[in-house]
Short mmCIF file of C-alpha atoms (C1' of nucleotides) and ligand atoms in Angstrom, two decimals:
data_model
loop_
_atom_site.label_atom_id
_atom_site.label_comp_id
_atom_site.label_asym_id
_atom_site.label_seq_id
_atom_site.Cartn_x
_atom_site.Cartn_y
_atom_site.Cartn_z
CA UNK A 407 0.00 0.00 0.00
CA UNK A 408 1.08 3.46 -0.83
CA UNK A 409 -0.20 4.57 2.46
CA UNK A 410 -2.20 7.67 3.07
CA UNK A 411 -1.57 8.06 6.80
CA UNK A 412 -4.36 8.11 9.35
CA UNK A 413 -3.47 11.73 9.99
CA UNK A 414 -4.27 12.51 6.38
CA UNK A 415 -7.44 10.47 6.33
CA UNK A 416 -8.79 11.56 9.70
CA UNK A 417 -7.77 15.15 9.08
CA UNK A 418 -9.67 15.28 5.80
CA UNK A 419 -12.74 13.84 7.46
CA UNK A 420 -12.40 16.39 10.25
CA UNK A 421 -12.24 19.18 7.68
CA UNK A 422 -15.19 17.75 5.79
CA UNK A 423 -17.16 17.65 9.03
CA UNK A 424 -16.39 21.32 9.68
CA UNK A 425 -17.34 22.08 6.08
CA UNK A 426 -20.75 20.53 6.65
CA UNK A 427 -21.35 23.05 9.44
CA UNK A 428 -20.02 25.95 7.45
CA UNK A 429 -22.33 28.92 6.99
CA UNK A 430 -21.54 32.56 6.44
CA UNK A 431 -22.00 33.40 10.11
CA UNK A 432 -20.69 30.07 11.21
CA UNK A 433 -20.68 28.70 14.70
CA UNK A 434 -17.87 26.69 16.17
CA UNK A 435 -18.03 22.90 16.15
CA UNK A 436 -16.63 21.10 19.15
CA UNK A 437 -14.16 18.30 18.59
CA UNK A 438 -16.22 15.98 20.73
CA UNK A 439 -19.01 16.15 18.18
CA UNK A 440 -16.61 15.50 15.30
CA UNK A 441 -15.13 12.60 17.22
CA UNK A 442 -18.57 11.07 17.67
CA UNK A 443 -19.66 11.67 14.09
CA UNK A 444 -16.50 10.18 12.66
CA UNK A 445 -15.81 7.55 15.31
CA UNK A 446 -12.32 8.86 15.91
CA UNK A 447 -10.76 9.36 19.36
CA UNK A 448 -11.00 12.97 20.56
CA UNK A 449 -7.46 12.84 21.88
CA UNK A 450 -6.14 11.89 18.51
CA UNK A 451 -8.22 14.54 16.75
CA UNK A 452 -6.79 17.11 19.13
CA UNK A 453 -3.33 16.31 17.83
CA UNK A 454 -4.45 16.33 14.23
CA UNK A 455 -6.14 19.69 14.45
CA UNK A 456 -2.96 21.43 15.63
CA UNK A 457 -1.19 21.51 12.24
CA UNK A 458 -4.47 22.45 10.59
CA UNK A 459 -4.64 25.46 12.85
CA UNK A 460 -0.98 26.36 12.41
CA UNK A 461 -1.50 26.32 8.66
CA UNK A 462 -4.54 28.58 8.94
CA UNK A 463 -7.02 26.06 7.62
CA UNK A 464 -9.12 26.19 10.77
CA UNK A 465 -9.78 28.78 13.46
CA UNK A 466 -10.53 27.99 17.08
CA UNK A 467 -12.48 29.60 19.86
CA UNK A 468 -11.51 28.66 23.38
CA UNK A 469 -13.62 28.15 26.42
CA UNK A 470 -17.26 27.21 26.84
CA UNK A 471 -19.24 27.65 23.64
CA UNK A 472 -16.01 27.46 21.68
CA UNK A 473 -14.85 24.97 19.12
CA UNK A 474 -13.34 24.88 15.66
CA UNK A 475 -14.41 26.25 12.31
CA UNK A 476 -13.02 26.49 8.80
CA UNK A 477 -10.78 29.50 8.29
CA UNK A 478 -12.30 30.11 4.84
CA UNK A 479 -14.95 28.86 2.46
CA UNK A 480 -14.99 25.12 1.63
CA UNK A 481 -14.56 26.03 -2.02
CA UNK A 482 -11.28 27.69 -1.12
CA UNK A 483 -9.74 24.74 0.71
CA UNK A 484 -8.15 22.08 -1.46
CA UNK A 485 -7.38 18.51 -0.42
CA UNK A 486 -3.79 19.32 -1.24
CA UNK A 487 -3.79 22.11 1.36
CA UNK A 488 -5.00 19.68 3.99
CA UNK A 489 -2.47 16.97 3.19
CA UNK A 490 0.30 19.53 2.94
CA UNK A 491 -0.58 20.86 6.37
CA UNK A 492 -0.84 17.42 7.94
CA UNK A 493 2.01 15.59 6.30
CA UNK A 494 4.24 18.41 5.22
CA UNK A 495 3.92 17.42 1.60
CA UNK A 496 1.71 15.94 -1.06
CA UNK A 497 4.36 13.71 -2.63
CA UNK A 498 5.00 9.98 -2.71
CA UNK A 499 8.66 10.21 -1.77
CA UNK A 500 10.64 12.88 0.05
CA UNK A 501 13.16 13.37 -2.72
CA UNK A 502 10.56 14.85 -5.08
CA UNK A 503 10.21 17.85 -2.78
CA UNK A 504 13.56 17.74 -1.04
CA UNK A 505 16.36 17.03 -3.47
CA UNK A 506 18.84 16.43 -0.67
CA UNK A 507 16.83 13.54 0.73
CA UNK A 508 18.30 10.84 -1.51
CA UNK A 509 21.93 11.49 -2.33
CA UNK A 510 21.93 9.40 -5.49
CA UNK A 511 19.10 11.38 -7.04
CA UNK A 512 21.20 12.17 -10.11
CA UNK A 513 21.58 8.51 -11.00
CA UNK A 514 18.52 6.94 -9.37
CA UNK A 515 16.53 5.09 -12.00
CA UNK A 516 13.27 5.16 -10.11
CA UNK A 517 13.16 8.86 -9.26
CA UNK A 518 11.41 9.86 -12.50
CA UNK A 519 8.71 7.25 -11.88
CA UNK A 520 7.84 8.44 -8.38
CA UNK A 521 8.02 12.02 -9.57
CA UNK A 522 5.59 11.46 -12.42
CA UNK A 523 3.22 9.56 -10.13
CA UNK A 524 3.43 12.38 -7.61
CA UNK A 525 2.49 14.90 -10.30
CA UNK A 526 -0.58 12.84 -11.14
CA UNK A 527 -1.70 12.82 -7.53
CA UNK A 528 -0.87 16.43 -6.92
CA UNK A 529 -2.79 17.58 -9.96
CA UNK A 530 -5.80 15.70 -8.70
CA UNK A 531 -5.63 16.82 -5.06
CA UNK A 532 -4.92 20.32 -6.24
CA UNK A 533 -8.21 20.70 -8.00
CA UNK A 534 -10.49 18.97 -5.47
CA UNK A 535 -11.88 21.31 -2.81
CA UNK A 536 -13.88 20.60 0.30
CA UNK A 537 -16.86 22.00 -1.59
CA UNK A 538 -16.39 19.31 -4.25
CA UNK A 539 -16.19 16.57 -1.66
CA UNK A 540 -19.24 17.95 0.04
CA UNK A 541 -21.23 17.74 -3.19
CA UNK A 542 -19.98 14.26 -4.04
CA UNK A 543 -20.79 13.15 -0.51
CA UNK A 544 -24.26 14.69 -0.54
CA UNK A 545 -25.13 12.96 -3.80
CA UNK A 546 -23.95 9.68 -2.37
CA UNK A 547 -25.99 10.07 0.80
CA UNK A 548 -29.09 11.09 -1.15
CA UNK A 549 -28.76 8.05 -3.39
CA UNK A 550 -28.34 5.77 -0.40
CA UNK A 551 -31.40 7.28 1.26
CA UNK A 552 -33.50 6.86 -1.88
CA UNK A 553 -32.43 3.26 -2.15
CA UNK A 554 -33.30 2.42 1.46
CA UNK A 555 -36.67 4.17 1.07
CA UNK A 556 -37.44 2.16 -2.05
CA UNK A 557 -37.20 -1.10 -0.15
CA UNK B 537 3.41 12.73 2.58
CA UNK B 538 1.46 9.99 1.01
CA UNK B 539 4.22 7.64 1.79
CA UNK B 540 5.59 5.06 -0.53
CA UNK B 541 7.22 2.76 2.03
CA UNK B 542 10.92 1.98 2.00
CA UNK B 543 9.98 -1.57 1.13
CA UNK B 544 8.32 -0.30 -2.03
CA UNK B 545 11.15 2.04 -2.92
CA UNK B 546 14.02 -0.31 -2.12
CA UNK B 547 12.22 -3.24 -3.69
CA UNK B 548 11.73 -1.40 -6.96
CA UNK B 549 15.39 -0.41 -7.01
CA UNK B 550 16.34 -4.02 -6.31
CA UNK B 551 14.20 -5.17 -9.22
CA UNK B 552 15.65 -2.49 -11.48
CA UNK B 553 19.13 -3.63 -10.53
CA UNK B 554 18.27 -7.20 -11.45
CA UNK B 555 16.73 -5.93 -14.69
CA UNK B 556 20.03 -4.27 -15.58
CA UNK B 557 21.72 -7.67 -15.41
CA UNK B 558 18.98 -9.41 -17.33
CA UNK B 559 20.01 -11.27 -20.46
CA UNK B 560 18.40 -14.23 -22.14
CA UNK B 561 20.77 -16.69 -20.49
CA UNK B 562 20.98 -14.64 -17.37
CA UNK B 563 23.32 -15.15 -14.50
CA UNK B 564 22.35 -14.69 -10.88
CA UNK B 565 23.13 -11.42 -9.13
CA UNK B 566 24.14 -11.63 -5.49
CA UNK B 567 22.37 -9.44 -2.98
CA UNK B 568 25.67 -8.11 -1.70
CA UNK B 569 26.29 -6.50 -5.06
CA UNK B 570 22.81 -4.99 -5.15
CA UNK B 571 23.30 -3.73 -1.61
CA UNK B 572 26.52 -2.00 -2.60
CA UNK B 573 25.14 -0.56 -5.83
CA UNK B 574 22.08 0.83 -4.13
CA UNK B 575 23.57 1.62 -0.74
CA UNK B 576 20.94 -0.42 1.08
CA UNK B 577 21.68 -2.82 3.94
CA UNK B 578 21.95 -6.43 2.78
CA UNK B 579 19.98 -7.63 5.77
CA UNK B 580 17.10 -5.41 4.87
CA UNK B 581 17.24 -6.40 1.21
CA UNK B 582 17.09 -10.02 2.30
CA UNK B 583 13.75 -9.33 3.92
CA UNK B 584 12.47 -7.39 0.97
CA UNK B 585 13.35 -10.05 -1.56
CA UNK B 586 11.26 -12.69 0.20
CA UNK B 587 7.84 -11.42 -0.92
CA UNK B 588 9.26 -10.82 -4.39
CA UNK B 589 10.22 -14.46 -4.52
CA UNK B 590 6.92 -15.68 -3.08
CA UNK B 591 5.10 -13.70 -5.77
CA UNK B 592 7.27 -15.21 -8.51
CA UNK B 593 8.88 -11.97 -9.56
CA UNK B 594 12.39 -13.25 -8.85
CA UNK B 595 14.05 -16.65 -8.79
CA UNK B 596 16.91 -17.61 -6.51
CA UNK B 597 19.86 -19.96 -6.74
CA UNK B 598 21.54 -21.02 -3.52
CA UNK B 599 25.17 -21.58 -2.78
CA UNK B 600 28.36 -20.34 -4.35
CA UNK B 601 27.76 -18.80 -7.75
CA UNK B 602 24.14 -18.34 -6.81
CA UNK B 603 22.06 -15.22 -6.35
CA UNK B 604 18.83 -13.73 -7.60
CA UNK B 605 17.43 -13.08 -11.05
CA UNK B 606 14.20 -11.81 -12.57
CA UNK B 607 11.62 -14.53 -13.05
CA UNK B 608 10.64 -13.08 -16.44
CA UNK B 609 11.52 -10.35 -18.92
CA UNK B 610 11.73 -6.75 -17.64
CA UNK B 611 9.06 -5.82 -20.16
CA UNK B 612 6.72 -8.27 -18.46
CA UNK B 613 7.12 -6.94 -14.92
CA UNK B 614 5.05 -3.90 -14.05
CA UNK B 615 5.69 -1.51 -11.16
CA UNK B 616 2.23 -2.44 -9.97
CA UNK B 617 3.30 -6.10 -9.69
CA UNK B 618 6.24 -5.11 -7.53
CA UNK B 619 4.24 -2.86 -5.20
CA UNK B 620 1.47 -5.42 -4.99
CA UNK B 621 3.98 -8.09 -3.97
CA UNK B 622 5.71 -5.88 -1.43
CA UNK B 623 2.80 -4.02 0.09
CA UNK B 624 -0.09 -6.31 -0.68
CA UNK B 625 -1.81 -3.61 -2.67
CA UNK B 626 -1.39 -0.63 -4.93
CA UNK B 627 -4.02 1.58 -3.28
CA UNK B 628 -3.90 4.68 -1.11
CA UNK B 629 -6.27 3.36 1.53
CA UNK B 630 -7.23 -0.15 2.54
CA UNK B 631 -10.94 0.36 2.03
CA UNK B 632 -10.56 0.72 -1.73
CA UNK B 633 -9.46 -2.90 -1.94
CA UNK B 634 -11.05 -4.27 1.19
CA UNK B 635 -14.58 -2.94 1.66
CA UNK B 636 -14.77 -4.25 5.21
CA UNK B 637 -11.82 -2.13 6.34
CA UNK B 638 -13.82 1.00 7.12
CA UNK B 639 -17.26 0.22 8.44
CA UNK B 640 -18.77 3.58 7.47
CA UNK B 641 -17.81 3.16 3.83
CA UNK B 642 -21.43 3.62 2.73
CA UNK B 643 -21.58 7.11 4.20
CA UNK B 644 -17.94 8.18 4.20
CA UNK B 645 -17.59 11.40 2.24
CA UNK B 646 -13.92 10.99 1.46
CA UNK B 647 -14.02 7.44 0.11
CA UNK B 648 -14.73 8.51 -3.48
CA UNK B 649 -11.76 10.89 -3.41
CA UNK B 650 -9.23 8.31 -2.27
CA UNK B 651 -10.71 5.81 -4.67
CA UNK B 652 -10.38 8.13 -7.66
CA UNK B 653 -6.81 9.03 -6.67
CA UNK B 654 -5.99 5.35 -6.32
CA UNK B 655 -7.30 4.70 -9.84
CA UNK B 656 -5.00 7.40 -11.18
CA UNK B 657 -1.98 5.85 -9.52
CA UNK B 658 -2.92 2.32 -10.42
CA UNK B 659 -3.41 3.17 -14.07
CA UNK B 660 0.04 4.69 -14.12
CA UNK B 661 1.86 1.93 -12.25
CA UNK B 662 -0.01 -0.62 -14.31
CA UNK B 663 1.46 0.53 -17.57
CA UNK B 664 5.05 1.16 -16.46
CA UNK B 665 7.29 -1.89 -16.73
CA UNK B 666 10.86 -2.46 -15.59
CA UNK B 667 11.82 -2.17 -19.24
CA UNK B 668 10.35 1.34 -19.34
CA UNK B 669 12.20 2.37 -16.20
CA UNK B 670 15.38 0.91 -17.63
CA UNK B 671 15.06 3.05 -20.74
CA UNK B 672 14.19 6.20 -18.83
CA UNK B 673 17.09 5.54 -16.51
CA UNK B 674 19.55 4.89 -19.35
CA UNK B 675 18.59 8.12 -21.08
CA UNK B 676 19.09 10.00 -17.84
CA UNK B 677 22.51 8.49 -17.23
CA UNK B 678 23.59 9.15 -20.80
CA UNK B 679 22.53 12.77 -20.53
CA UNK B 680 24.37 13.16 -17.24
CA UNK B 681 27.50 11.65 -18.76
CA UNK B 682 27.34 13.94 -21.78
CA UNK B 683 26.98 16.92 -19.53
CA UNK B 684 29.96 16.04 -17.37
CA UNK B 685 32.04 15.39 -20.48
CA UNK B 686 31.14 18.78 -21.91
CA UNK B 687 32.69 20.51 -18.93
"C1'" DA C 1294 35.47 -37.76 -1.49
"C1'" DA C 1295 36.22 -34.35 2.03
"C1'" DT C 1296 36.45 -29.70 3.09
"C1'" DA C 1297 35.90 -24.92 2.74
"C1'" DT C 1298 33.47 -21.21 0.75
"C1'" DT C 1299 29.64 -18.88 -0.96
"C1'" DT C 1300 25.19 -17.77 -0.97
"C1'" DC C 1301 20.28 -17.92 0.25
"C1'" DA C 1302 17.13 -18.76 4.31
"C1'" DA C 1303 15.26 -18.25 8.84
"C1'" DC C 1304 14.91 -16.35 13.18
"C1'" DA C 1305 15.65 -12.95 16.60
"C1'" DT C 1306 16.38 -8.32 18.28
"C1'" DA C 1307 16.86 -3.24 18.24
"C1'" DA C 1308 15.66 1.45 16.79
"C1'" DT C 1309 12.49 4.55 15.01
"C1'" DT C 1310 8.12 6.35 13.58
"C1'" DT C 1311 3.27 6.22 13.57
"C1'" DT C 1312 -0.89 5.69 15.96
"C1'" DA C 1313 -3.46 6.19 20.00
"C1'" DT C 1314 -4.60 7.12 24.89
"C1'" DA C 1315 -4.35 9.69 29.31
"C1'" DG C 1316 -4.08 13.54 32.57
"C1'" DG C 1317 -3.84 17.98 33.58
"C1'" DT C 1318 -4.06 23.41 32.54
"C1'" DT C 1319 -6.02 27.52 30.66
"C1'" DT C 1320 -9.66 30.19 28.73
"C1'" DT C 1321 -14.40 31.65 28.41
"C1'" DA C 1322 -19.53 31.71 28.76
"C1'" DT C 1323 -23.09 31.17 31.96
"C1'" DA D 858 -18.16 29.61 41.09
"C1'" DT D 859 -18.98 26.29 37.72
"C1'" DA D 860 -18.79 23.87 33.63
"C1'" DA D 861 -17.36 23.51 28.89
"C1'" DA D 862 -14.12 23.61 25.70
"C1'" DA D 863 -9.47 24.29 23.57
"C1'" DC D 864 -4.67 23.54 24.70
"C1'" DC D 865 -0.45 21.18 26.38
"C1'" DT D 866 2.56 17.40 27.85
"C1'" DA D 867 3.48 12.78 28.66
"C1'" DT D 868 3.14 8.00 27.88
"C1'" DA D 869 1.71 3.56 25.76
"C1'" DA D 870 0.91 0.46 21.92
"C1'" DA D 871 1.71 -0.92 17.36
"C1'" DA D 872 3.86 -0.86 12.96
"C1'" DT D 873 7.75 0.10 10.18
"C1'" DT D 874 12.56 0.13 9.42
"C1'" DA D 875 16.92 -1.83 10.22
"C1'" DT D 876 20.59 -4.86 12.11
"C1'" DG D 877 22.55 -9.29 14.03
"C1'" DT D 878 23.13 -14.32 14.45
"C1'" DT D 879 22.84 -18.74 13.06
"C1'" DG D 880 21.65 -22.43 9.80
"C1'" DA D 881 21.13 -24.88 5.35
"C1'" DA D 882 22.13 -25.74 0.58
"C1'" DA D 883 24.86 -25.56 -3.45
"C1'" DT D 884 29.24 -25.00 -5.41
"C1'" DA D 885 34.28 -24.75 -5.74
"C1'" DT D 886 38.65 -26.37 -4.13
"C1'" DT D 887 41.81 -29.62 -2.31
S1 FES E 2437 16.27 9.56 -5.73
FE1 FES E 2437 14.83 9.33 -4.13
S2 FES E 2437 14.09 7.31 -4.54
FE2 FES E 2437 15.65 7.50 -5.98
S1 FES E 2438 -11.63 6.23 4.42
FE1 FES E 2438 -12.35 4.19 4.13
S2 FES E 2438 -14.45 4.53 3.84
FE2 FES E 2438 -13.76 6.53 4.35
#
DNA sequence: AATATTTCAACATAATTTTATAGGTTTTAT
DNA sequence: ATAAAACCTATAAAATTATGTTGAAATATT
């Protein structure tokens, strides 16, 4: 498996959850609620949200009545932004972004392969926004609902 | 980072190294030589080569004069075969190949995204063979040589 | 034919990173 | 004051990455 880490997966679901609650005068969503919705440990989510905040993808409000919210519109947050924030990069191998990572980069026969594959992924994640995911997800849920009703 | 594991990276380099020594009446390449060429620990390579052998991508000959060799022509071994052998899959997340992995797969909003991204990768790795990498790599080395000569 | 050497094979152990849990502190609304 | 929530630090569990040790099989050498 070319593994997308749990940080990346959980973090994207966290962001999607916040996106679902996004309105123009949005109210904060508490992590506890996200944790329950997504069946992910709160403690772990707390760690995951830190880099999202540092990278200005979410804002937080402390104290009672506080919580987290998207820092900007879902249509302005790309999957790539999320992965970049959580994993420091969107690439398959370090050397694609950090040329000093492998020292034999000049002669490595596989470099071009991982690089090309990374471009493919990046292009995709670059053009998918939370808004897109939201729409895809809504369609899916509506279809599932229709199906279960039809029974 | 959407991490391609060291197993995947080292394993592909191992296979590429064997491909370089591939001839019709091929002779076995010892791991020690691969380890030196690629600057990877022999002990680790020994572990990596096991699944490659189990999946019939390499053959081995024991004893003095022995070593490893490709089980078939470089043009008939795809990157996808290698990753599949080493990591059990070519996908970004388990649930794309094993629907029981995430239990909320029916409602998960991100599933479609990871699935589509996986298709992109798979299509690419499915059509790149060791022969292709060999040619890309040779061109690169030739260009590098030319450049250093020109100095 | 006996022995030594070479190599894969198997098993065990250590180090590191990722994943996950736990406990406490600070901030804020009520 | 109290409770709710983010925030911070530490630790535990698991997986990945890497090294070490011994054994078994085939070959080469004597
Ligand atoms: S240069 Fe980084 S994998 Fe080859
Ligand atoms: S990540 Fe597997 S179903 Fe959502």
